[in-house]
Coordinates of C-alpha atoms and ligand atoms in Angstrom, one line a residue:
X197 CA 82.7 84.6 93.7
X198 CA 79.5 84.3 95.5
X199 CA 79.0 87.5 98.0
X200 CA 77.2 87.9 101.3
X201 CA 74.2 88.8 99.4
X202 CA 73.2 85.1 98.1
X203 CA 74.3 83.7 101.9
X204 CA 71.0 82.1 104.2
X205 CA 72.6 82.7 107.1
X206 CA 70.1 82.6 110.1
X207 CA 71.3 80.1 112.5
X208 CA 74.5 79.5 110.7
X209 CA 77.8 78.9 111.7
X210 CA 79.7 81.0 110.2
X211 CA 83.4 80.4 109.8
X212 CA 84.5 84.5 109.0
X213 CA 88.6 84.4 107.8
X214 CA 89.4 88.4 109.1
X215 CA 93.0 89.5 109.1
X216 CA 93.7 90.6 112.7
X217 CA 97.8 90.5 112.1
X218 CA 97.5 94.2 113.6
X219 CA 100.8 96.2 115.0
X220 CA 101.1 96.0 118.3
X221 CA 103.2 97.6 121.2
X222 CA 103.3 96.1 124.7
X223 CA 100.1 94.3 124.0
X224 CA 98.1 97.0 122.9
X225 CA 96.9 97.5 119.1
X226 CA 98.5 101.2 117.7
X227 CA 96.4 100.6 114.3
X228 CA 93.1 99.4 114.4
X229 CA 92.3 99.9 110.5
X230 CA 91.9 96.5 109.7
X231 CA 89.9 95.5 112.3
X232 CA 87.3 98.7 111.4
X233 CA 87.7 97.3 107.6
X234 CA 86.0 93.5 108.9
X235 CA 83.5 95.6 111.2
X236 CA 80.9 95.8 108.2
X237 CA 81.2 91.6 107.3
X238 CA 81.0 91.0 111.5
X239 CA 77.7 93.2 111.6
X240 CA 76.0 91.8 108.4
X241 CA 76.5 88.2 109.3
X242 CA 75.8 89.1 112.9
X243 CA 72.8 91.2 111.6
X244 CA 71.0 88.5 109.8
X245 CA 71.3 86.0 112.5
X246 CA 74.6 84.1 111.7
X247 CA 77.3 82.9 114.7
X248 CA 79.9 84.9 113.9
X249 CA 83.1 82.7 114.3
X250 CA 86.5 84.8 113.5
X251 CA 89.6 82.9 112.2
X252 CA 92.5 84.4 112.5
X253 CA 96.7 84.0 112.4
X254 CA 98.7 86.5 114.2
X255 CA 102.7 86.8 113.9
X256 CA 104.6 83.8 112.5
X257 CA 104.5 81.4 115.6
X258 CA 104.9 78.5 113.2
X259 CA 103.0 76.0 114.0
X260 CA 103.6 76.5 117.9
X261 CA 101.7 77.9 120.7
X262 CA 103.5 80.9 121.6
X263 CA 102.0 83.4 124.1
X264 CA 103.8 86.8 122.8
X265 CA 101.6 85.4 119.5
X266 CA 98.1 84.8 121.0
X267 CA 94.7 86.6 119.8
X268 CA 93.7 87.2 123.0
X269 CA 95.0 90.6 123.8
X270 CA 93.2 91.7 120.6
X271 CA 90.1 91.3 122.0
X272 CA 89.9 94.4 124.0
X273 CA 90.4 96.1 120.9
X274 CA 87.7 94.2 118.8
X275 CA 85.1 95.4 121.2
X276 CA 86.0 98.8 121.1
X277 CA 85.9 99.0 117.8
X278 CA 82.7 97.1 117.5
X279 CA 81.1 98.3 120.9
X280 CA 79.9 94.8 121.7
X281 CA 81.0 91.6 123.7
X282 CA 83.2 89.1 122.0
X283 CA 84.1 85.4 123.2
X284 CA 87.6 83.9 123.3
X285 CA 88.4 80.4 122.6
X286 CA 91.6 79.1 123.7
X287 CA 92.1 76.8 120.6
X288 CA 90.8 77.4 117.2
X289 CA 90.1 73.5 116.7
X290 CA 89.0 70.6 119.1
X291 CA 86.7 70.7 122.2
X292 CA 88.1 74.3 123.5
X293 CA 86.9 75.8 120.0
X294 CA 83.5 73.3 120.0
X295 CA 82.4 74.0 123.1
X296 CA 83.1 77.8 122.8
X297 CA 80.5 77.5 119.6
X298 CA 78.2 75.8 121.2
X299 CA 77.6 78.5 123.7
X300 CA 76.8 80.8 120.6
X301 CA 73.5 82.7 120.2
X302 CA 72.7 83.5 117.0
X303 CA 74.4 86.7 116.2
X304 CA 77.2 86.4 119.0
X305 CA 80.4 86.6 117.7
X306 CA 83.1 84.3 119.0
X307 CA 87.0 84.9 118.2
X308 CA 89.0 81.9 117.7
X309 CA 93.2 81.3 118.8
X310 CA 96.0 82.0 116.3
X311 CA 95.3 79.3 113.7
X312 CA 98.7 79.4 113.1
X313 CA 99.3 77.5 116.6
X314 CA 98.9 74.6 114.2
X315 CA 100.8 73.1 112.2
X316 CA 98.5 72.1 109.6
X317 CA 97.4 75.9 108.9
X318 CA 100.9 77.1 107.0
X319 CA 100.9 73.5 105.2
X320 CA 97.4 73.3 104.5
X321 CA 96.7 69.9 105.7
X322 CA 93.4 68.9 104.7
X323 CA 92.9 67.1 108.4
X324 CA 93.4 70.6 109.7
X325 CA 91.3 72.0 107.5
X326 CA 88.4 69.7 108.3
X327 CA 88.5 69.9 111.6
X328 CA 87.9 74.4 111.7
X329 CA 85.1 73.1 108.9
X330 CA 83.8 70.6 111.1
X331 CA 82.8 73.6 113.5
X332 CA 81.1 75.9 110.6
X333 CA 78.5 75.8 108.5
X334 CA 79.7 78.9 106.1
X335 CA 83.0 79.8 105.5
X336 CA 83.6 83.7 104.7
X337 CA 86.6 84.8 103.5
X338 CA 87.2 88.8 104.5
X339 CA 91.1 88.8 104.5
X340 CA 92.6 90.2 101.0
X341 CA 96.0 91.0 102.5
X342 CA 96.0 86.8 103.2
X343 CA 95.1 85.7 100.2
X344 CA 98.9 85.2 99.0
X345 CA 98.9 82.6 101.3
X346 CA 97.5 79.0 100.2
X347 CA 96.9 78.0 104.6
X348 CA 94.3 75.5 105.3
X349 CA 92.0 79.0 106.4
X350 CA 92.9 81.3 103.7
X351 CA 92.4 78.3 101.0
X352 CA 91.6 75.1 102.4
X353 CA 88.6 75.7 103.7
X354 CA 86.8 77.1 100.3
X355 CA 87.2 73.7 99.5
X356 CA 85.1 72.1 102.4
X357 CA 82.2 74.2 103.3
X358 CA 80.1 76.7 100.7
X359 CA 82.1 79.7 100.3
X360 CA 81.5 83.3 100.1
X361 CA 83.5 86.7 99.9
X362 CA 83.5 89.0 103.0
X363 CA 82.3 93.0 102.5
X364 CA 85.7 93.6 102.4
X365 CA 87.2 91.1 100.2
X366 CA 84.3 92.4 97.6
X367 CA 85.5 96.2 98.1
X368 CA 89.1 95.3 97.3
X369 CA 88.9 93.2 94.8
X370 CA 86.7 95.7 93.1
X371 CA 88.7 98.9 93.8
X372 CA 91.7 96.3 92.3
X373 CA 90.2 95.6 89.2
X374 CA 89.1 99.2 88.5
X375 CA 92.4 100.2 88.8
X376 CA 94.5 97.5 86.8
X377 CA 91.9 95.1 85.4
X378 CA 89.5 97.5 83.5
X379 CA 91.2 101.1 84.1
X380 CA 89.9 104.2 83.1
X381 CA 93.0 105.8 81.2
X382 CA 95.7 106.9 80.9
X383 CA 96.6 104.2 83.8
X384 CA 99.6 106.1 85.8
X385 CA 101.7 103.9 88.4
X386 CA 104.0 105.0 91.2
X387 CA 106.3 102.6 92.4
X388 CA 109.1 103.7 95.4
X389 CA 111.0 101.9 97.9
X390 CA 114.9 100.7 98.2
X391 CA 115.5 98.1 95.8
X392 CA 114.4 97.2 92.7
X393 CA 115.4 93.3 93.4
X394 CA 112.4 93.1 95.5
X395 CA 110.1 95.0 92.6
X396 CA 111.3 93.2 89.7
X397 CA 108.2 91.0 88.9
X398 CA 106.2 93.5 89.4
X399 CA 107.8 96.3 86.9
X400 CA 107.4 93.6 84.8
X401 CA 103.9 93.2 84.7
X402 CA 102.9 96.8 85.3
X403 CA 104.7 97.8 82.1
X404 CA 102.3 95.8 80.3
X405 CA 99.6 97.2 82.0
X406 CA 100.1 100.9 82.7
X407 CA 100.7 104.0 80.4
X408 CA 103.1 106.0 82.6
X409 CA 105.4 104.0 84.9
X410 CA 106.8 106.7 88.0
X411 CA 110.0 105.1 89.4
X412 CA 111.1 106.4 92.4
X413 CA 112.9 106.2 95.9
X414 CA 116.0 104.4 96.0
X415 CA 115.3 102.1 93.0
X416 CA 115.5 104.7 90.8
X417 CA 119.0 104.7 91.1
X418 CA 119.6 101.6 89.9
X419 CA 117.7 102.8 86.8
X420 CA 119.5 105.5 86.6
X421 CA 122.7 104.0 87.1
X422 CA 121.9 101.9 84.4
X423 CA 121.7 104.8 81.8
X424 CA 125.4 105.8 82.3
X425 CA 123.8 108.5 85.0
X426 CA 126.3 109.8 88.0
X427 CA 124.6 108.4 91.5
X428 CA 127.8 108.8 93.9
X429 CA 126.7 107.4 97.1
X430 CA 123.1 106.3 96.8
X431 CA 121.3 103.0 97.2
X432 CA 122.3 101.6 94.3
X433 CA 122.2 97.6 93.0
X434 CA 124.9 97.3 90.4
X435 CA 124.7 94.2 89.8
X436 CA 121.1 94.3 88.4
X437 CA 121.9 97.0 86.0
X438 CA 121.1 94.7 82.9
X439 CA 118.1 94.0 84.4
X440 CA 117.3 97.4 84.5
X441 CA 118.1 98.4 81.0
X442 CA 116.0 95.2 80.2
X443 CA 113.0 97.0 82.0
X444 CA 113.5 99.8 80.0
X445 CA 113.7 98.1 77.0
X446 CA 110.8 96.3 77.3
X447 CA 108.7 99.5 78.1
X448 CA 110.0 100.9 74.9
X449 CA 108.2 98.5 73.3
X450 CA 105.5 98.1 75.4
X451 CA 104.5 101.7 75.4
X452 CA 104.9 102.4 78.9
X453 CA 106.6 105.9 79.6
X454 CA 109.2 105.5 82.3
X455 CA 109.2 108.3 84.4
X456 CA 112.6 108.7 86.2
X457 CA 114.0 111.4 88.4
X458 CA 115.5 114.9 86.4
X459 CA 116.4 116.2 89.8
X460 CA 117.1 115.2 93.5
X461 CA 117.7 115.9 96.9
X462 CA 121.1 114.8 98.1
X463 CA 123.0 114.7 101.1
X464 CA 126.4 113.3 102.4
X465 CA 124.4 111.3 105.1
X466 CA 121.4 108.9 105.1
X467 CA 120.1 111.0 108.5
X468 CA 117.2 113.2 109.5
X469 CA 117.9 117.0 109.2
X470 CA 121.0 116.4 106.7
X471 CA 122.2 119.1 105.3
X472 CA 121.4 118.5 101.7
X473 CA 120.7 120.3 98.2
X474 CA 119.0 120.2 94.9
X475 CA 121.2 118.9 91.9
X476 CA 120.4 118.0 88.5
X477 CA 120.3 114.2 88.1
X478 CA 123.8 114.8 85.6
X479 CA 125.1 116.5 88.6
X480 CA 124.9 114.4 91.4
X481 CA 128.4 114.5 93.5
X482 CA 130.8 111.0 94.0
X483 CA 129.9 111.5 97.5
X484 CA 125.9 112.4 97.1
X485 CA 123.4 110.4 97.7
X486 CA 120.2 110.9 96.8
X487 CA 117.6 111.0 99.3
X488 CA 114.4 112.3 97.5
X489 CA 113.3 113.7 94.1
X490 CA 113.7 117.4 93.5
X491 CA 110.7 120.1 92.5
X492 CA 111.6 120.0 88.9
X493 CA 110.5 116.0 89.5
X494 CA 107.8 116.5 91.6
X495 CA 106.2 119.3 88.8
X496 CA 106.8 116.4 86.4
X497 CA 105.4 114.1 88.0
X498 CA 102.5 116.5 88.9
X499 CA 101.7 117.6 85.2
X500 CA 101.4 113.7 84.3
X501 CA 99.3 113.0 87.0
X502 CA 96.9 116.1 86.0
X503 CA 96.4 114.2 83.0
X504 CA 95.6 110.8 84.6
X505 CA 92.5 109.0 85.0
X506 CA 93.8 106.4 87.2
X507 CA 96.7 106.1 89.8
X508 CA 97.9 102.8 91.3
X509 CA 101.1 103.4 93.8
X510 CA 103.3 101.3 96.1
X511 CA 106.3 102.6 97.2
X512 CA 107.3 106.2 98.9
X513 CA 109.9 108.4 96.3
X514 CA 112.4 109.0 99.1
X515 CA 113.4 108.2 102.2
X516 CA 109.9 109.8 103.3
X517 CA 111.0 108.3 107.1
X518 CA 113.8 111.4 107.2
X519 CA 112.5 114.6 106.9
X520 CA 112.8 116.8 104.6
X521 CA 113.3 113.6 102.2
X522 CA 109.3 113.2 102.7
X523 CA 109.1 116.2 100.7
X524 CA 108.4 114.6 97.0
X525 CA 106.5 111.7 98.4
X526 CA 104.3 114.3 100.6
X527 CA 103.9 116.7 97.3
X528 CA 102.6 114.1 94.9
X529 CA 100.4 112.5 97.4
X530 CA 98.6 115.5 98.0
X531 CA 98.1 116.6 94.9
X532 CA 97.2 113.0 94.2
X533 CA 94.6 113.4 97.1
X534 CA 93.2 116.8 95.5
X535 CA 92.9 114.9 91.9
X536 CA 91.1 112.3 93.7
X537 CA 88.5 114.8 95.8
X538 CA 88.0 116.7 92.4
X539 CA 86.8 113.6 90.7
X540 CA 89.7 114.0 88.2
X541 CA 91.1 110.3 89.5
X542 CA 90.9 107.0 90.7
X543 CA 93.3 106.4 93.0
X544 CA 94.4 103.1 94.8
X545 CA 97.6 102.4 97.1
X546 CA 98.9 99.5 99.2
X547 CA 101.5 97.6 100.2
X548 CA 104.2 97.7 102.8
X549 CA 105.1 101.6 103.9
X550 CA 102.8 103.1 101.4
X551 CA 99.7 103.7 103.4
X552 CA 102.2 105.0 106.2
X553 CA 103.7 107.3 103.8
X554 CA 100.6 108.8 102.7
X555 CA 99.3 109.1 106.2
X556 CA 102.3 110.7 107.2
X557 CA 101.4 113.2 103.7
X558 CA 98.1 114.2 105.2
X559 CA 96.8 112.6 102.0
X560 CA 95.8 108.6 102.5
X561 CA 91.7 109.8 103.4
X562 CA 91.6 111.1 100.0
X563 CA 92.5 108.2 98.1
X564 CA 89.5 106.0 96.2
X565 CA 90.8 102.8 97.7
X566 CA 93.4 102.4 100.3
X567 CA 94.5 98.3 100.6
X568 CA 95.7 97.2 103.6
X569 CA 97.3 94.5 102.6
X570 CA 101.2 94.1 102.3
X571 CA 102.7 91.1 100.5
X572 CA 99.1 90.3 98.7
X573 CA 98.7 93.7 97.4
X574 CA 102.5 93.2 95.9
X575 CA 101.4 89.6 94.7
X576 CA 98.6 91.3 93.4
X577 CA 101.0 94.0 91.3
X578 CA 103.0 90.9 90.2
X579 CA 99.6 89.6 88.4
X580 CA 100.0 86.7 90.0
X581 CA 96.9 85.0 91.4
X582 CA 95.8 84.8 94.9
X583 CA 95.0 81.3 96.3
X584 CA 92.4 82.7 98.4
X585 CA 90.7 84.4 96.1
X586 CA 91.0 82.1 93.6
X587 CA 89.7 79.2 96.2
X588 CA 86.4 81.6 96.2
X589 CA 85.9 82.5 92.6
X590 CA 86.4 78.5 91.5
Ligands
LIG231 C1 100.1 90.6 106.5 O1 100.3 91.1 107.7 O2 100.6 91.1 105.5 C2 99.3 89.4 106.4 O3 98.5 89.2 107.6 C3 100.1 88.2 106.1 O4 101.0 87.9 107.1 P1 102.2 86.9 106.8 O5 103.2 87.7 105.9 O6 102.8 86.6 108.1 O7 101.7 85.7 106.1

């Protein structure tokens, strides 16, 4: 793909896809990370002279105007990050949006309405899609965590107008590709989270690409369930337990060491504060379930990942939401975090609660590369391609 590098853009038009889908409380942003991650694409197109126009969808208004789903109230938090002024169009197509360009300096920067107040963005209609390129004269792509979506602004539009890769799309899909693509090894993975029906295309394709496969958090059980183990009460899905033994088969053969729990945490109740104990994983209690690893786990998991050149996790290894079950999830990530700062590790995480989770361990400013995308960083995991960054690298 071609970068901003190679762009003429003095003058230009430039159509810049960001991911603004930020949460928001009563109106107000409470995290502003992905707007800081498009900052540096914003002020290098700005920079050399470009009309910086942002595209944008927020929430799933599907294909209707909705006013708890406008861009507008994100503005306020755009210029604070950016300390600068920043326009508002009403409409990300039509007169409203034309006009609104034509008032642009070069350098300005101009944020368009929720393209997904259309219809034609989700379905990528090509009318749709040349009327935002009838407005541009560039089109940027900065938004990684969009690219799972083929919409006429994440896709269609690569098509229309010369394309480039935002500062941001470059710095993911590198940190990606270090990590999975061309690894330094041995490649360790840590996948967490409830249920391995969600996870199951991607254990698929990390077995073929990883050394030491960590399963943890909830679908572990399963796992373990599935090798005759005792999991009483716990999050558990027994009707994929073939699938499971499948998994591990084909890691067998694949060479991927499995890593599973030898201990846990368990409680009689999925609640904060619990009272819980440590049991070996042959022990665990008909009415147990198991809310974390234990420290014979985490010291596992910790003496593997000493010997680990790269780290790739998704996923917490508990119910890292009710403490004390953040325990193993907050232990691995910091050690994780000091591996990283000593230079012993590349380490990369993303997707859904993981960048929470790691937060919440005092651990995510360590990390190499932190994504913050969701269901493309998953995508990603499942080696399945992107449509937006494939519309750029065509
Ligand atoms: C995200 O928040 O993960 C992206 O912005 C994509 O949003 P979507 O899942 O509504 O397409």
């Amino acid at each position: 793909f071609k970068t901003l590098d190679s762009a003429d853009l003095d003058g230009k038009r430039v159509l810049l896809r960001v991911d603004l889908n930020v949460p928001t409380e009563n109106g107000v942003v409470t995290d502003k990370t992905r707007i800081e991650r498009v900052l540096p694409t914003i002020e290098d197109i700005s920079k050399k002279g470009g009309k910086v126009i942002l595209l944008a969808h927020f929430g799933r208004p599907k294909g209707e105007r909705k006013e708890e789903d406008s861009l507008k109230p994100i503005v306020s938090a755009i210029e604070e990050t950016a300390k600068r002024k920043i326009a508002f169009a009403d409409d990300c197509v039509g007169d409203v949006a034309g006009a609104a360009i034509a008032q642009l300096k070069n350098g300005d920067i101009l944020l368009l309405e929720n393209t997904r107040f259309h219809k034609g963005e989700e379905k990528n209609d090509p009318a749709f899609a040349a009327q935002l390129a009838k407005l541009g004269d560039i089109y940027v792509n900065d938004a990684f965590s969009a690219a799972h979506r083929a919409h006429a602004s994440t896709e269609g539009l690569a098509h229309l107008l010369p394309a480039y890769a935002g500062r941001t799309m470059q710095a993911e899909l590198q940190a990606l590709s270090e990590a999975l693509e061309h690894p330094a090894r041995p490649v360790m993975a840590i996948v967490g989270g409830a249920k391995i029906s969600t996870k199951l295309d991607l254990l698929g394709n990390l077995i073929r690409k990883v050394d030491i496969l960590v399963i943890g958090g909830g679908m572990a059980n399963t796992f373990l369930a599935a090798q005759g183990k005792p999991v009483g009460k716990s999050l558990c899905e027994h009707d994929l337990l073939e699938k499971a033994r499948a998994i591990l088969a084909d890691a067998q053969s694949s060479n991927c060491e499995i890593v599973l729990p030898i201990d846990a945490t368990v409680a009689q109740k999925f609640e904060a504060h619990a009272p819980s104990h440590i049991v070996a994983i042959e022990h665990v209690g008909e009415s147990d379930m198991i809310l974390d690893v234990g420290p014979k786990s985490i010291a596992h998991i910790e003496s593997l990942l000493a010997k680990a050149k790269t780290l790739v996790w998704n996923g917490p290894l508990g119910a890292f939401e009710l403490p004390p079950f953040d325990e193993g999830t907050n232990a691995v990530a910091q050690t994780a975090a000091r591996l990283t700062v000593e230079s012993k590790l590349l380490s990369v995480a993303g997707g859904g609660d993981t960048v929470a989770a790691l937060n919440q361990a005092h651990a995510a400013q360590e990390f190499s590369y932190l994504s913050t995308a969701g269901g493309a960083f998953l995508e990603w995991l499942e080696g399945k391609e992107l449509p937006g960054v494939a519309a750029l690298t065509k």
